[in-house]
Amino acid sequence: MTYSVQFGDLWPSIRVSLLSEQKYSALVNNFDAWDNVSAKLEHLGAKDFVKEAISPQELEPESDLSPPPSLNYSPNLRCFTFPRGDISRFPPARLGSLGLMDYYLMDAASLLPVLALGLQPGDTVLDLCAAPGGKTLALLQTGCCRNLAANDLSTSRTGRLQKVLHSYVPQDIREGNQVRVTSWDGRRWGELEGDTYDRVLVDVPCTTDRHSLHEEENNIFQRSRKKERQMLPMLQVQLLAAGLLATKPGGHVVYSTCSLSHLQNEYVVQGAIELLANQYSVKVQVEDLSHFRKLFMDTFSFFPSCQVGELVIPNLMANFGPMYFCKMHRLP
């Protein structure tokens, strides 16, 4: 009922897509022999959607006179998808020649928050709600993280994160001082490490809409979890505020969820920005990602009317998402 009001005529199509098989992508492991892996994926008929979207942009100047917005995206990410409408599945990942898994299967929309974060070489990065680990792995694949702090409150979930890192990332990077995995309360990060990071990803716990339709176990819509579900937007605001406070003045934050609910998406962004202005006198500016939406329109379906941020909506021809993401700049 809520979503039919929020999405109007689009809802029946979103609903049937959510109930249908999700589409996956293969994130190539750059720590393995990535060129061989890419060739193998191309042979299956898949295409690197990042390269396809970004290469033409760099070659062709905009046809009108205004210069293109700075395409500030995280580099070195190679992620293969089958074309629109093609529902082929990737074979399971295998051990590559260096003893690491060759690719990681994930919803391609999950890569968009990492791309939008716009990592630069030498950045210090915080992934505040990091488990189960797909986005953390993608952050490391950029080759930009001087230090990466990966945190998740749940120790069982950080166990899964450690497994992913163990399977995909070389030991010297895992065990050097480049990656630190913790299980702290993310809401306290502003006090623990304020003004510390160049880039922060806040991929919050949410109603995980697609997952909740298919999994009974531990479902957030169970009666016993009603109070927890009602409190989610407040938790999300607290986590985003902590992520913004942990960012250096001048740094960037991306907030993301895999929910369609504007109460967990735009409203949380606006709530956290107000909280920071009123309680901490910290100014935060939302960055316009409409050029980002244009770049990736061939791969994803986007909701055309978010107040702030962008939302990938599931569509039978491109059954990725839901994935909401919004980029913010903490003003110096």
mmCIF file with all atom_site columns, N, CA and C in Angstrom, residues 98-166:
data_model
loop_
_atom_site.group_PDB
_atom_site.id
_atom_site.type_symbol
_atom_site.label_atom_id
_atom_site.label_alt_id
_atom_site.label_comp_id
_atom_site.label_asym_id
_atom_site.label_entity_id
_atom_site.label_seq_id
_atom_site.pdbx_PDB_ins_code
_atom_site.Cartn_x
_atom_site.Cartn_y
_atom_site.Cartn_z
_atom_site.occupancy
_atom_site.B_iso_or_equiv
_atom_site.pdbx_formal_charge
_atom_site.auth_seq_id
_atom_site.auth_comp_id
_atom_site.auth_asym_id
_atom_site.auth_atom_id
_atom_site.pdbx_PDB_model_num
ATOM 1   N N  . LEU A 1 98  ? 46.438 -17.140 -8.569  1.00 0.00 ? 98  LEU A N  1
ATOM 2   C CA . LEU A 1 98  ? 47.191 -16.672 -7.397  1.00 0.00 ? 98  LEU A CA 1
ATOM 3   C C  . LEU A 1 98  ? 46.579 -17.143 -6.077  1.00 0.00 ? 98  LEU A C  1
ATOM 4   N N  . GLY A 1 99  ? 45.645 -18.104 -6.184  1.00 0.00 ? 99  GLY A N  1
ATOM 5   C CA . GLY A 1 99  ? 45.045 -18.641 -4.955  1.00 0.00 ? 99  GLY A CA 1
ATOM 6   C C  . GLY A 1 99  ? 43.934 -17.766 -4.397  1.00 0.00 ? 99  GLY A C  1
ATOM 7   N N  . LEU A 1 100 ? 43.464 -16.801 -5.203  1.00 0.00 ? 100 LEU A N  1
ATOM 8   C CA . LEU A 1 100 ? 42.352 -15.954 -4.778  1.00 0.00 ? 100 LEU A CA 1
ATOM 9   C C  . LEU A 1 100 ? 41.173 -16.182 -5.726  1.00 0.00 ? 100 LEU A C  1
ATOM 10  N N  . MET A 1 101 ? 39.975 -15.910 -5.261  1.00 0.00 ? 101 MET A N  1
ATOM 11  C CA . MET A 1 101 ? 38.790 -16.085 -6.113  1.00 0.00 ? 101 MET A CA 1
ATOM 12  C C  . MET A 1 101 ? 38.827 -15.078 -7.255  1.00 0.00 ? 101 MET A C  1
ATOM 13  N N  . ASP A 1 102 ? 38.325 -15.501 -8.435  1.00 0.00 ? 102 ASP A N  1
ATOM 14  C CA . ASP A 1 102 ? 38.521 -14.669 -9.631  1.00 0.00 ? 102 ASP A CA 1
ATOM 15  C C  . ASP A 1 102 ? 37.512 -13.530 -9.791  1.00 0.00 ? 102 ASP A C  1
ATOM 16  N N  . TYR A 1 103 ? 36.265 -13.711 -9.306  1.00 0.00 ? 103 TYR A N  1
ATOM 17  C CA . TYR A 1 103 ? 35.309 -12.592 -9.319  1.00 0.00 ? 103 TYR A CA 1
ATOM 18  C C  . TYR A 1 103 ? 34.298 -12.785 -8.195  1.00 0.00 ? 103 TYR A C  1
ATOM 19  N N  . TYR A 1 104 ? 33.586 -11.698 -7.899  1.00 0.00 ? 104 TYR A N  1
ATOM 20  C CA . TYR A 1 104 ? 32.621 -11.687 -6.808  1.00 0.00 ? 104 TYR A CA 1
ATOM 21  C C  . TYR A 1 104 ? 31.250 -11.377 -7.401  1.00 0.00 ? 104 TYR A C  1
ATOM 22  N N  . LEU A 1 105 ? 30.275 -12.276 -7.154  1.00 0.00 ? 105 LEU A N  1
ATOM 23  C CA . LEU A 1 105 ? 28.931 -12.069 -7.705  1.00 0.00 ? 105 LEU A CA 1
ATOM 24  C C  . LEU A 1 105 ? 28.126 -11.151 -6.794  1.00 0.00 ? 105 LEU A C  1
ATOM 25  N N  . MET A 1 106 ? 27.590 -10.072 -7.372  1.00 0.00 ? 106 MET A N  1
ATOM 26  C CA . MET A 1 106 ? 26.831 -9.103  -6.585  1.00 0.00 ? 106 MET A CA 1
ATOM 27  C C  . MET A 1 106 ? 25.792 -8.426  -7.472  1.00 0.00 ? 106 MET A C  1
ATOM 28  N N  . ASP A 1 107 ? 24.825 -7.771  -6.841  1.00 0.00 ? 107 ASP A N  1
ATOM 29  C CA . ASP A 1 107 ? 23.891 -6.928  -7.580  1.00 0.00 ? 107 ASP A CA 1
ATOM 30  C C  . ASP A 1 107 ? 24.702 -5.756  -8.137  1.00 0.00 ? 107 ASP A C  1
ATOM 31  N N  . ALA A 1 108 ? 24.673 -5.554  -9.441  1.00 0.00 ? 108 ALA A N  1
ATOM 32  C CA . ALA A 1 108 ? 25.490 -4.492  -10.051 1.00 0.00 ? 108 ALA A CA 1
ATOM 33  C C  . ALA A 1 108 ? 25.170 -3.118  -9.465  1.00 0.00 ? 108 ALA A C  1
ATOM 34  N N  . ALA A 1 109 ? 23.910 -2.923  -9.017  1.00 0.00 ? 109 ALA A N  1
ATOM 35  C CA . ALA A 1 109 ? 23.532 -1.620  -8.440  1.00 0.00 ? 109 ALA A CA 1
ATOM 36  C C  . ALA A 1 109 ? 24.312 -1.337  -7.156  1.00 0.00 ? 109 ALA A C  1
ATOM 37  N N  . SER A 1 110 ? 24.782 -2.392  -6.483  1.00 0.00 ? 110 SER A N  1
ATOM 38  C CA . SER A 1 110 ? 25.552 -2.210  -5.246  1.00 0.00 ? 110 SER A CA 1
ATOM 39  C C  . SER A 1 110 ? 26.901 -1.539  -5.499  1.00 0.00 ? 110 SER A C  1
ATOM 40  N N  . LEU A 1 111 ? 27.332 -1.549  -6.760  1.00 0.00 ? 111 LEU A N  1
ATOM 41  C CA . LEU A 1 111 ? 28.611 -0.913  -7.087  1.00 0.00 ? 111 LEU A CA 1
ATOM 42  C C  . LEU A 1 111 ? 28.469 0.607   -7.223  1.00 0.00 ? 111 LEU A C  1
ATOM 43  N N  . LEU A 1 112 ? 27.243 1.073   -7.484  1.00 0.00 ? 112 LEU A N  1
ATOM 44  C CA . LEU A 1 112 ? 27.039 2.503   -7.749  1.00 0.00 ? 112 LEU A CA 1
ATOM 45  C C  . LEU A 1 112 ? 27.430 3.402   -6.573  1.00 0.00 ? 112 LEU A C  1
ATOM 46  N N  . PRO A 1 113 ? 27.090 3.049   -5.309  1.00 0.00 ? 113 PRO A N  1
ATOM 47  C CA . PRO A 1 113 ? 27.541 3.901   -4.204  1.00 0.00 ? 113 PRO A CA 1
ATOM 48  C C  . PRO A 1 113 ? 29.070 4.001   -4.134  1.00 0.00 ? 113 PRO A C  1
ATOM 49  N N  . VAL A 1 114 ? 29.758 2.901   -4.433  1.00 0.00 ? 114 VAL A N  1
ATOM 50  C CA . VAL A 1 114 ? 31.233 2.911   -4.390  1.00 0.00 ? 114 VAL A CA 1
ATOM 51  C C  . VAL A 1 114 ? 31.788 3.762   -5.535  1.00 0.00 ? 114 VAL A C  1
ATOM 52  N N  . LEU A 1 115 ? 31.210 3.621   -6.724  1.00 0.00 ? 115 LEU A N  1
ATOM 53  C CA . LEU A 1 115 ? 31.621 4.461   -7.860  1.00 0.00 ? 115 LEU A CA 1
ATOM 54  C C  . LEU A 1 115 ? 31.378 5.941   -7.551  1.00 0.00 ? 115 LEU A C  1
ATOM 55  N N  . ALA A 1 116 ? 30.219 6.229   -6.960  1.00 0.00 ? 116 ALA A N  1
ATOM 56  C CA . ALA A 1 116 ? 29.854 7.625   -6.680  1.00 0.00 ? 116 ALA A CA 1
ATOM 57  C C  . ALA A 1 116 ? 30.748 8.265   -5.617  1.00 0.00 ? 116 ALA A C  1
ATOM 58  N N  . LEU A 1 117 ? 31.330 7.442   -4.758  1.00 0.00 ? 117 LEU A N  1
ATOM 59  C CA . LEU A 1 117 ? 32.172 7.991   -3.680  1.00 0.00 ? 117 LEU A CA 1
ATOM 60  C C  . LEU A 1 117 ? 33.410 8.704   -4.239  1.00 0.00 ? 117 LEU A C  1
ATOM 61  N N  . GLY A 1 118 ? 33.793 8.345   -5.468  1.00 0.00 ? 118 GLY A N  1
ATOM 62  C CA . GLY A 1 118 ? 34.858 9.090   -6.153  1.00 0.00 ? 118 GLY A CA 1
ATOM 63  C C  . GLY A 1 118 ? 36.206 9.011   -5.443  1.00 0.00 ? 118 GLY A C  1
ATOM 64  N N  . LEU A 1 119 ? 36.632 7.796   -5.112  1.00 0.00 ? 119 LEU A N  1
ATOM 65  C CA . LEU A 1 119 ? 37.925 7.639   -4.415  1.00 0.00 ? 119 LEU A CA 1
ATOM 66  C C  . LEU A 1 119 ? 39.083 8.171   -5.248  1.00 0.00 ? 119 LEU A C  1
ATOM 67  N N  . GLN A 1 120 ? 40.057 8.748   -4.549  1.00 0.00 ? 120 GLN A N  1
ATOM 68  C CA . GLN A 1 120 ? 41.292 9.236   -5.161  1.00 0.00 ? 120 GLN A CA 1
ATOM 69  C C  . GLN A 1 120 ? 42.462 8.473   -4.533  1.00 0.00 ? 120 GLN A C  1
ATOM 70  N N  . PRO A 1 121 ? 43.563 8.288   -5.267  1.00 0.00 ? 121 PRO A N  1
ATOM 71  C CA . PRO A 1 121 ? 44.706 7.568   -4.698  1.00 0.00 ? 121 PRO A CA 1
ATOM 72  C C  . PRO A 1 121 ? 45.157 8.205   -3.379  1.00 0.00 ? 121 PRO A C  1
ATOM 73  N N  . GLY A 1 122 ? 45.381 7.340   -2.383  1.00 0.00 ? 122 GLY A N  1
ATOM 74  C CA . GLY A 1 122 ? 45.882 7.823   -1.087  1.00 0.00 ? 122 GLY A CA 1
ATOM 75  C C  . GLY A 1 122 ? 44.804 8.212   -0.093  1.00 0.00 ? 122 GLY A C  1
ATOM 76  N N  . ASP A 1 123 ? 43.515 7.963   -0.445  1.00 0.00 ? 123 ASP A N  1
ATOM 77  C CA . ASP A 1 123 ? 42.426 8.329   0.473   1.00 0.00 ? 123 ASP A CA 1
ATOM 78  C C  . ASP A 1 123 ? 42.413 7.438   1.716   1.00 0.00 ? 123 ASP A C  1
ATOM 79  N N  . THR A 1 124 ? 42.016 8.040   2.845   1.00 0.00 ? 124 THR A N  1
ATOM 80  C CA . THR A 1 124 ? 41.662 7.241   4.023   1.00 0.00 ? 124 THR A CA 1
ATOM 81  C C  . THR A 1 124 ? 40.146 7.074   3.968   1.00 0.00 ? 124 THR A C  1
ATOM 82  N N  . VAL A 1 125 ? 39.691 5.821   4.120   1.00 0.00 ? 125 VAL A N  1
ATOM 83  C CA . VAL A 1 125 ? 38.291 5.491   3.831   1.00 0.00 ? 125 VAL A CA 1
ATOM 84  C C  . VAL A 1 125 ? 37.683 4.724   5.006   1.00 0.00 ? 125 VAL A C  1
ATOM 85  N N  . LEU A 1 126 ? 36.428 5.052   5.303   1.00 0.00 ? 126 LEU A N  1
ATOM 86  C CA . LEU A 1 126 ? 35.668 4.330   6.326   1.00 0.00 ? 126 LEU A CA 1
ATOM 87  C C  . LEU A 1 126 ? 34.428 3.724   5.674   1.00 0.00 ? 126 LEU A C  1
ATOM 88  N N  . ASP A 1 127 ? 34.220 2.431   5.902   1.00 0.00 ? 127 ASP A N  1
ATOM 89  C CA . ASP A 1 127 ? 32.982 1.748   5.510   1.00 0.00 ? 127 ASP A CA 1
ATOM 90  C C  . ASP A 1 127 ? 32.285 1.428   6.827   1.00 0.00 ? 127 ASP A C  1
ATOM 91  N N  . LEU A 1 128 ? 31.275 2.243   7.174   1.00 0.00 ? 128 LEU A N  1
ATOM 92  C CA . LEU A 1 128 ? 30.732 2.231   8.537   1.00 0.00 ? 128 LEU A CA 1
ATOM 93  C C  . LEU A 1 128 ? 29.896 0.996   8.844   1.00 0.00 ? 128 LEU A C  1
ATOM 94  N N  . CYS A 1 129 ? 29.169 0.485   7.845   1.00 0.00 ? 129 CYS A N  1
ATOM 95  C CA . CYS A 1 129 ? 28.315 -0.706  8.030   1.00 0.00 ? 129 CYS A CA 1
ATOM 96  C C  . CYS A 1 129 ? 28.713 -1.704  6.937   1.00 0.00 ? 129 CYS A C  1
ATOM 97  N N  . ALA A 1 130 ? 29.852 -2.356  7.127   1.00 0.00 ? 130 ALA A N  1
ATOM 98  C CA . ALA A 1 130 ? 30.568 -2.983  6.009   1.00 0.00 ? 130 ALA A CA 1
ATOM 99  C C  . ALA A 1 130 ? 30.095 -4.380  5.619   1.00 0.00 ? 130 ALA A C  1
ATOM 100 N N  . ALA A 1 131 ? 29.566 -5.158  6.571   1.00 0.00 ? 131 ALA A N  1
ATOM 101 C CA . ALA A 1 131 ? 29.209 -6.538  6.236   1.00 0.00 ? 131 ALA A CA 1
ATOM 102 C C  . ALA A 1 131 ? 28.001 -6.561  5.301   1.00 0.00 ? 131 ALA A C  1
ATOM 103 N N  . PRO A 1 132 ? 27.835 -7.590  4.462   1.00 0.00 ? 132 PRO A N  1
ATOM 104 C CA . PRO A 1 132 ? 28.653 -8.795  4.323   1.00 0.00 ? 132 PRO A CA 1
ATOM 105 C C  . PRO A 1 132 ? 29.944 -8.627  3.527   1.00 0.00 ? 132 PRO A C  1
ATOM 106 N N  . GLY A 1 133 ? 30.171 -7.476  2.881   1.00 0.00 ? 133 GLY A N  1
ATOM 107 C CA . GLY A 1 133 ? 31.520 -7.261  2.351   1.00 0.00 ? 133 GLY A CA 1
ATOM 108 C C  . GLY A 1 133 ? 31.682 -6.924  0.882   1.00 0.00 ? 133 GLY A C  1
ATOM 109 N N  . GLY A 1 134 ? 30.606 -6.966  0.098   1.00 0.00 ? 134 GLY A N  1
ATOM 110 C CA . GLY A 1 134 ? 30.730 -6.678  -1.340  1.00 0.00 ? 134 GLY A CA 1
ATOM 111 C C  . GLY A 1 134 ? 31.258 -5.278  -1.613  1.00 0.00 ? 134 GLY A C  1
ATOM 112 N N  . LYS A 1 135 ? 30.693 -4.286  -0.905  1.00 0.00 ? 135 LYS A N  1
ATOM 113 C CA . LYS A 1 135 ? 31.123 -2.901  -1.142  1.00 0.00 ? 135 LYS A CA 1
ATOM 114 C C  . LYS A 1 135 ? 32.527 -2.665  -0.585  1.00 0.00 ? 135 LYS A C  1
ATOM 115 N N  . THR A 1 136 ? 32.841 -3.297  0.546   1.00 0.00 ? 136 THR A N  1
ATOM 116 C CA . THR A 1 136 ? 34.202 -3.184  1.109   1.00 0.00 ? 136 THR A CA 1
ATOM 117 C C  . THR A 1 136 ? 35.222 -3.723  0.114   1.00 0.00 ? 136 THR A C  1
ATOM 118 N N  . LEU A 1 137 ? 34.893 -4.868  -0.472  1.00 0.00 ? 137 LEU A N  1
ATOM 119 C CA . LEU A 1 137 ? 35.779 -5.474  -1.471  1.00 0.00 ? 137 LEU A CA 1
ATOM 120 C C  . LEU A 1 137 ? 35.954 -4.522  -2.656  1.00 0.00 ? 137 LEU A C  1
ATOM 121 N N  . ALA A 1 138 ? 34.842 -3.919  -3.103  1.00 0.00 ? 138 ALA A N  1
ATOM 122 C CA . ALA A 1 138 ? 34.910 -2.984  -4.235  1.00 0.00 ? 138 ALA A CA 1
ATOM 123 C C  . ALA A 1 138 ? 35.786 -1.772  -3.886  1.00 0.00 ? 138 ALA A C  1
ATOM 124 N N  . LEU A 1 139 ? 35.678 -1.263  -2.654  1.00 0.00 ? 139 LEU A N  1
ATOM 125 C CA . LEU A 1 139 ? 36.517 -0.131  -2.230  1.00 0.00 ? 139 LEU A CA 1
ATOM 126 C C  . LEU A 1 139 ? 38.000 -0.496  -2.358  1.00 0.00 ? 139 LEU A C  1
ATOM 127 N N  . LEU A 1 140 ? 38.342 -1.726  -1.951  1.00 0.00 ? 140 LEU A N  1
ATOM 128 C CA . LEU A 1 140 ? 39.747 -2.168  -2.040  1.00 0.00 ? 140 LEU A CA 1
ATOM 129 C C  . LEU A 1 140 ? 40.180 -2.357  -3.498  1.00 0.00 ? 140 LEU A C  1
ATOM 130 N N  . GLN A 1 141 ? 39.235 -2.763  -4.356  1.00 0.00 ? 141 GLN A N  1
ATOM 131 C CA . GLN A 1 141 ? 39.564 -3.000  -5.772  1.00 0.00 ? 141 GLN A CA 1
ATOM 132 C C  . GLN A 1 141 ? 39.991 -1.720  -6.489  1.00 0.00 ? 141 GLN A C  1
ATOM 133 N N  . THR A 1 142 ? 39.607 -0.567  -5.961  1.00 0.00 ? 142 THR A N  1
ATOM 134 C CA . THR A 1 142 ? 39.975 0.694   -6.617  1.00 0.00 ? 142 THR A CA 1
ATOM 135 C C  . THR A 1 142 ? 41.481 0.951   -6.540  1.00 0.00 ? 142 THR A C  1
ATOM 136 N N  . GLY A 1 143 ? 42.159 0.321   -5.564  1.00 0.00 ? 143 GLY A N  1
ATOM 137 C CA . GLY A 1 143 ? 43.593 0.565   -5.368  1.00 0.00 ? 143 GLY A CA 1
ATOM 138 C C  . GLY A 1 143 ? 43.884 1.937   -4.774  1.00 0.00 ? 143 GLY A C  1
ATOM 139 N N  . CYS A 1 144 ? 42.840 2.624   -4.280  1.00 0.00 ? 144 CYS A N  1
ATOM 140 C CA . CYS A 1 144 ? 43.018 4.003   -3.795  1.00 0.00 ? 144 CYS A CA 1
ATOM 141 C C  . CYS A 1 144 ? 43.170 4.115   -2.276  1.00 0.00 ? 144 CYS A C  1
ATOM 142 N N  . CYS A 1 145 ? 42.809 3.045   -1.544  1.00 0.00 ? 145 CYS A N  1
ATOM 143 C CA . CYS A 1 145 ? 42.725 3.191   -0.082  1.00 0.00 ? 145 CYS A CA 1
ATOM 144 C C  . CYS A 1 145 ? 44.109 3.124   0.565   1.00 0.00 ? 145 CYS A C  1
ATOM 145 N N  . ARG A 1 146 ? 44.526 4.247   1.105   1.00 0.00 ? 146 ARG A N  1
ATOM 146 C CA . ARG A 1 146 ? 45.755 4.192   1.915   1.00 0.00 ? 146 ARG A CA 1
ATOM 147 C C  . ARG A 1 146 ? 45.452 3.412   3.192   1.00 0.00 ? 146 ARG A C  1
ATOM 148 N N  . ASN A 1 147 ? 44.304 3.724   3.794   1.00 0.00 ? 147 ASN A N  1
ATOM 149 C CA . ASN A 1 147 ? 43.780 2.956   4.926   1.00 0.00 ? 147 ASN A CA 1
ATOM 150 C C  . ASN A 1 147 ? 42.292 2.767   4.718   1.00 0.00 ? 147 ASN A C  1
ATOM 151 N N  . LEU A 1 148 ? 41.810 1.576   5.058   1.00 0.00 ? 148 LEU A N  1
ATOM 152 C CA . LEU A 1 148 ? 40.376 1.315   5.002   1.00 0.00 ? 148 LEU A CA 1
ATOM 153 C C  . LEU A 1 148 ? 39.938 0.746   6.342   1.00 0.00 ? 148 LEU A C  1
ATOM 154 N N  . ALA A 1 149 ? 39.010 1.438   6.990   1.00 0.00 ? 149 ALA A N  1
ATOM 155 C CA . ALA A 1 149 ? 38.396 0.915   8.218   1.00 0.00 ? 149 ALA A CA 1
ATOM 156 C C  . ALA A 1 149 ? 37.052 0.330   7.827   1.00 0.00 ? 149 ALA A C  1
ATOM 157 N N  . ALA A 1 150 ? 36.867 -0.965  8.079   1.00 0.00 ? 150 ALA A N  1
ATOM 158 C CA . ALA A 1 150 ? 35.610 -1.648  7.741   1.00 0.00 ? 150 ALA A CA 1
ATOM 159 C C  . ALA A 1 150 ? 34.957 -2.062  9.058   1.00 0.00 ? 150 ALA A C  1
ATOM 160 N N  . ASN A 1 151 ? 33.781 -1.516  9.328   1.00 0.00 ? 151 ASN A N  1
ATOM 161 C CA . ASN A 1 151 ? 33.131 -1.741  10.613  1.00 0.00 ? 151 ASN A CA 1
ATOM 162 C C  . ASN A 1 151 ? 31.736 -2.326  10.421  1.00 0.00 ? 151 ASN A C  1
ATOM 163 N N  . ASP A 1 152 ? 31.336 -3.212  11.324  1.00 0.00 ? 152 ASP A N  1
ATOM 164 C CA . ASP A 1 152 ? 29.941 -3.623  11.397  1.00 0.00 ? 152 ASP A CA 1
ATOM 165 C C  . ASP A 1 152 ? 29.640 -4.042  12.826  1.00 0.00 ? 152 ASP A C  1
ATOM 166 N N  . LEU A 1 153 ? 28.516 -3.565  13.347  1.00 0.00 ? 153 LEU A N  1
ATOM 167 C CA . LEU A 1 153 ? 28.187 -3.824  14.753  1.00 0.00 ? 153 LEU A CA 1
ATOM 168 C C  . LEU A 1 153 ? 28.132 -5.316  15.057  1.00 0.00 ? 153 LEU A C  1
ATOM 169 N N  . SER A 1 154 ? 27.616 -6.095  14.089  1.00 0.00 ? 154 SER A N  1
ATOM 170 C CA . SER A 1 154 ? 27.397 -7.521  14.340  1.00 0.00 ? 154 SER A CA 1
ATOM 171 C C  . SER A 1 154 ? 28.673 -8.331  14.106  1.00 0.00 ? 154 SER A C  1
ATOM 172 N N  . THR A 1 155 ? 29.122 -9.031  15.148  1.00 0.00 ? 155 THR A N  1
ATOM 173 C CA . THR A 1 155 ? 30.356 -9.826  15.003  1.00 0.00 ? 155 THR A CA 1
ATOM 174 C C  . THR A 1 155 ? 30.148 -11.009 14.062  1.00 0.00 ? 155 THR A C  1
ATOM 175 N N  . SER A 1 156 ? 28.908 -11.555 14.009  1.00 0.00 ? 156 SER A N  1
ATOM 176 C CA . SER A 1 156 ? 28.687 -12.675 13.077  1.00 0.00 ? 156 SER A CA 1
ATOM 177 C C  . SER A 1 156 ? 28.797 -12.155 11.641  1.00 0.00 ? 156 SER A C  1
ATOM 178 N N  . ARG A 1 157 ? 28.345 -10.904 11.419  1.00 0.00 ? 157 ARG A N  1
ATOM 179 C CA . ARG A 1 157 ? 28.432 -10.329 10.084  1.00 0.00 ? 157 ARG A CA 1
ATOM 180 C C  . ARG A 1 157 ? 29.877 -9.936  9.744   1.00 0.00 ? 157 ARG A C  1
ATOM 181 N N  . THR A 1 158 ? 30.640 -9.455  10.730  1.00 0.00 ? 158 THR A N  1
ATOM 182 C CA . THR A 1 158 ? 32.046 -9.145  10.416  1.00 0.00 ? 158 THR A CA 1
ATOM 183 C C  . THR A 1 158 ? 32.811 -10.441 10.155  1.00 0.00 ? 158 THR A C  1
ATOM 184 N N  . GLY A 1 159 ? 32.330 -11.553 10.704  1.00 0.00 ? 159 GLY A N  1
ATOM 185 C CA . GLY A 1 159 ? 32.923 -12.865 10.370  1.00 0.00 ? 159 GLY A CA 1
ATOM 186 C C  . GLY A 1 159 ? 32.775 -13.143 8.877   1.00 0.00 ? 159 GLY A C  1
ATOM 187 N N  . ARG A 1 160 ? 31.589 -12.853 8.328   1.00 0.00 ? 160 ARG A N  1
ATOM 188 C CA . ARG A 1 160 ? 31.358 -13.038 6.879   1.00 0.00 ? 160 ARG A CA 1
ATOM 189 C C  . ARG A 1 160 ? 32.251 -12.102 6.071   1.00 0.00 ? 160 ARG A C  1
ATOM 190 N N  . LEU A 1 161 ? 32.400 -10.890 6.560   1.00 0.00 ? 161 LEU A N  1
ATOM 191 C CA . LEU A 1 161 ? 33.251 -9.897  5.888   1.00 0.00 ? 161 LEU A CA 1
ATOM 192 C C  . LEU A 1 161 ? 34.701 -10.396 5.830   1.00 0.00 ? 161 LEU A C  1
ATOM 193 N N  . GLN A 1 162 ? 35.185 -10.941 6.973   1.00 0.00 ? 162 GLN A N  1
ATOM 194 C CA . GLN A 1 162 ? 36.560 -11.461 7.022   1.00 0.00 ? 162 GLN A CA 1
ATOM 195 C C  . GLN A 1 162 ? 36.745 -12.597 6.016   1.00 0.00 ? 162 GLN A C  1
ATOM 196 N N  . LYS A 1 163 ? 35.705 -13.443 5.881   1.00 0.00 ? 163 LYS A N  1
ATOM 197 C CA . LYS A 1 163 ? 35.768 -14.560 4.914   1.00 0.00 ? 163 LYS A CA 1
ATOM 198 C C  . LYS A 1 163 ? 35.930 -14.033 3.488   1.00 0.00 ? 163 LYS A C  1
ATOM 199 N N  . VAL A 1 164 ? 35.152 -12.989 3.149   1.00 0.00 ? 164 VAL A N  1
ATOM 200 C CA . VAL A 1 164 ? 35.233 -12.387 1.807   1.00 0.00 ? 164 VAL A CA 1
ATOM 201 C C  . VAL A 1 164 ? 36.646 -11.844 1.579   1.00 0.00 ? 164 VAL A C  1
ATOM 202 N N  . LEU A 1 165 ? 37.165 -11.098 2.556   1.00 0.00 ? 165 LEU A N  1
ATOM 203 C CA . LEU A 1 165 ? 38.508 -10.523 2.411   1.00 0.00 ? 165 LEU A CA 1
ATOM 204 C C  . LEU A 1 165 ? 39.545 -11.628 2.252   1.00 0.00 ? 165 LEU A C  1
ATOM 205 N N  . HIS A 1 166 ? 39.367 -12.701 3.026   1.00 0.00 ? 166 HIS A N  1
ATOM 206 C CA . HIS A 1 166 ? 40.309 -13.820 2.985   1.00 0.00 ? 166 HIS A CA 1
ATOM 207 C C  . HIS A 1 166 ? 40.326 -14.496 1.619   1.00 0.00 ? 166 HIS A C  1
#
